[in-house]
């Protein structure tokens, strides 16, 4: 039974594996279902469309859209985390796999463990 759970978890991508991405690998569209869409441009601007704003219980309260700037850290070559100046919130961390990268951030009450997750399209 335990082996079946591990195989299912790996197959569905339920295990978060931290990744680092080069700045060039971030440029493009990131989206997932009704979470919203972030379009990262190579000039350092980001266009956010209908990004879900989440309350402490993990429920969607509203949506945020706008244009701002984005950047990465710890440095500009290999990033683990991304920030934006639009639609305030926690920074995004990279994960998934190199072939299918994702980014996610904590939302709501940190004790509840809720995340928003976006995939690169």
mmCIF file of C-alpha atoms in Angstrom:
data_model
loop_
_atom_site.group_PDB
_atom_site.id
_atom_site.type_symbol
_atom_site.label_atom_id
_atom_site.label_comp_id
_atom_site.label_asym_id
_atom_site.label_seq_id
_atom_site.Cartn_x
_atom_site.Cartn_y
_atom_site.Cartn_z
ATOM 1 C CA UNK A 1 0.000 0.000 0.000
ATOM 2 C CA UNK A 2 2.756 2.470 0.929
ATOM 3 C CA UNK A 3 4.520 1.817 -2.380
ATOM 4 C CA UNK A 4 1.310 2.567 -4.282
ATOM 5 C CA UNK A 5 0.979 5.913 -2.475
ATOM 6 C CA UNK A 6 4.583 6.844 -3.303
ATOM 7 C CA UNK A 7 4.161 5.912 -6.981
ATOM 8 C CA UNK A 8 0.879 7.845 -7.222
ATOM 9 C CA UNK A 9 2.395 10.875 -5.507
ATOM 10 C CA UNK A 10 5.376 10.911 -7.860
ATOM 11 C CA UNK A 11 3.212 10.362 -10.936
ATOM 12 C CA UNK A 12 0.850 13.215 -10.091
ATOM 13 C CA UNK A 13 3.623 15.627 -9.107
ATOM 14 C CA UNK A 14 2.375 16.071 -5.542
ATOM 15 C CA UNK A 15 5.902 16.205 -4.146
ATOM 16 C CA UNK A 16 7.392 19.687 -4.343
ATOM 17 C CA UNK A 17 11.042 19.637 -5.358
ATOM 18 C CA UNK A 18 12.832 22.996 -5.127
ATOM 19 C CA UNK A 19 14.476 24.107 -8.391
ATOM 20 C CA UNK A 20 16.638 26.966 -9.553
ATOM 21 C CA UNK A 21 15.916 28.671 -12.852
ATOM 22 C CA UNK A 22 17.931 31.013 -15.011
ATOM 23 C CA UNK A 23 16.305 34.385 -15.635
ATOM 24 C CA UNK A 24 15.811 33.475 -19.314
ATOM 25 C CA UNK A 25 13.855 30.346 -18.273
ATOM 26 C CA UNK A 26 11.363 32.477 -16.346
ATOM 27 C CA UNK A 27 10.405 34.747 -19.256
ATOM 28 C CA UNK A 28 7.024 33.747 -20.670
ATOM 29 C CA UNK A 29 3.542 32.905 -19.450
ATOM 30 C CA UNK A 30 2.829 31.127 -16.176
ATOM 31 C CA UNK A 31 -0.739 30.089 -15.336
ATOM 32 C CA UNK A 32 -2.875 27.369 -13.767
ATOM 33 C CA UNK A 33 -6.652 27.007 -13.763
ATOM 34 C CA UNK A 34 -8.394 29.886 -12.021
ATOM 35 C CA UNK A 35 -5.258 30.943 -10.091
ATOM 36 C CA UNK A 36 -4.425 33.633 -12.668
ATOM 37 C CA UNK A 37 -1.745 34.389 -15.231
ATOM 38 C CA UNK A 38 1.639 36.088 -14.964
ATOM 39 C CA UNK A 39 3.464 37.142 -18.139
ATOM 40 C CA UNK A 40 7.153 37.797 -17.461
ATOM 41 C CA UNK A 41 8.941 39.891 -20.078
ATOM 42 C CA UNK A 42 12.715 39.925 -20.571
ATOM 43 C CA UNK A 43 12.819 43.679 -19.927
ATOM 44 C CA UNK A 44 11.889 43.062 -16.271
ATOM 45 C CA UNK A 45 8.188 43.872 -16.529
ATOM 46 C CA UNK A 46 5.373 41.554 -15.521
ATOM 47 C CA UNK A 47 1.723 41.635 -16.560
ATOM 48 C CA UNK A 48 -0.571 40.020 -14.010
ATOM 49 C CA UNK A 49 -4.075 38.967 -15.042
ATOM 50 C CA UNK A 50 -6.730 37.804 -12.571
ATOM 51 C CA UNK A 51 -4.319 36.534 -9.913
ATOM 52 C CA UNK A 52 -6.422 35.058 -7.116
ATOM 53 C CA UNK A 53 -6.165 36.852 -3.772
ATOM 54 C CA UNK A 54 -6.568 34.345 -0.953
ATOM 55 C CA UNK A 55 -7.792 34.881 2.621
ATOM 56 C CA UNK A 56 -6.380 33.235 5.770
ATOM 57 C CA UNK A 57 -8.587 30.156 5.251
ATOM 58 C CA UNK A 58 -7.305 29.593 1.719
ATOM 59 C CA UNK A 59 -10.489 30.840 0.025
ATOM 60 C CA UNK A 60 -10.389 33.065 -3.048
ATOM 61 C CA UNK A 61 -11.593 36.548 -2.091
ATOM 62 C CA UNK A 62 -10.919 38.585 -5.240
ATOM 63 C CA UNK A 63 -8.549 38.921 -8.164
ATOM 64 C CA UNK A 64 -5.668 41.272 -8.865
ATOM 65 C CA UNK A 65 -4.445 42.489 -12.246
ATOM 66 C CA UNK A 66 -1.797 45.024 -13.178
ATOM 67 C CA UNK A 67 1.626 45.718 -14.621
ATOM 68 C CA UNK A 68 4.817 46.041 -12.613
ATOM 69 C CA UNK A 69 8.388 44.825 -12.314
ATOM 70 C CA UNK A 70 9.845 41.442 -11.455
ATOM 71 C CA UNK A 71 13.190 40.184 -10.260
ATOM 72 C CA UNK A 72 14.895 37.127 -8.858
ATOM 73 C CA UNK A 73 17.193 36.197 -6.013
ATOM 74 C CA UNK A 74 19.608 35.111 -4.642
ATOM 75 C CA UNK A 75 21.248 36.364 -7.859
ATOM 76 C CA UNK A 76 20.398 37.100 -11.481
ATOM 77 C CA UNK A 77 21.911 33.889 -12.903
ATOM 78 C CA UNK A 78 20.326 31.039 -10.952
ATOM 79 C CA UNK A 79 17.200 31.988 -9.053
ATOM 80 C CA UNK A 80 15.308 30.106 -6.380
ATOM 81 C CA UNK A 81 12.794 32.859 -5.687
ATOM 82 C CA UNK A 82 10.972 35.524 -7.679
ATOM 83 C CA UNK A 83 9.377 38.804 -6.552
ATOM 84 C CA UNK A 84 6.974 41.210 -8.243
ATOM 85 C CA UNK A 85 5.939 44.798 -7.498
ATOM 86 C CA UNK A 86 2.310 44.167 -8.443
ATOM 87 C CA UNK A 87 -0.311 42.134 -6.561
ATOM 88 C CA UNK A 88 1.482 42.106 -3.227
ATOM 89 C CA UNK A 89 2.093 38.827 -1.513
ATOM 90 C CA UNK A 90 4.689 36.296 -0.631
ATOM 91 C CA UNK A 91 7.537 35.644 -3.069
ATOM 92 C CA UNK A 92 7.262 32.797 -5.561
ATOM 93 C CA UNK A 93 9.588 29.779 -5.235
ATOM 94 C CA UNK A 94 10.539 27.543 -8.143
ATOM 95 C CA UNK A 95 9.944 23.811 -8.182
ATOM 96 C CA UNK A 96 8.638 20.993 -10.302
ATOM 97 C CA UNK A 97 11.208 19.726 -12.789
ATOM 98 C CA UNK A 98 13.523 21.410 -15.291
ATOM 99 C CA UNK A 99 11.285 20.126 -18.112
ATOM 100 C CA UNK A 100 8.044 21.211 -16.387
ATOM 101 C CA UNK A 101 8.866 24.045 -13.996
ATOM 102 C CA UNK A 102 6.355 25.426 -11.555
ATOM 103 C CA UNK A 103 6.353 28.272 -9.114
ATOM 104 C CA UNK A 104 4.351 28.608 -5.958
ATOM 105 C CA UNK A 105 3.888 30.885 -3.002
ATOM 106 C CA UNK A 106 2.294 30.574 0.401
ATOM 107 C CA UNK A 107 -1.101 32.239 0.723
ATOM 108 C CA UNK A 108 -3.423 32.878 3.627
ATOM 109 C CA UNK A 109 -2.538 31.762 7.138
ATOM 110 C CA UNK A 110 0.935 30.143 7.027
ATOM 111 C CA UNK A 111 -0.214 27.553 9.576
ATOM 112 C CA UNK A 112 -2.780 26.239 7.053
ATOM 113 C CA UNK A 113 -0.145 25.401 4.401
ATOM 114 C CA UNK A 114 -2.073 26.827 1.417
ATOM 115 C CA UNK A 115 -0.221 27.610 -1.814
ATOM 116 C CA UNK A 116 -0.869 29.144 -5.205
ATOM 117 C CA UNK A 117 0.920 27.194 -7.926
ATOM 118 C CA UNK A 118 1.551 28.246 -11.519
ATOM 119 C CA UNK A 119 3.126 26.290 -14.388
ATOM 120 C CA UNK A 120 5.081 27.697 -17.310
ATOM 121 C CA UNK A 121 3.130 27.396 -20.576
#
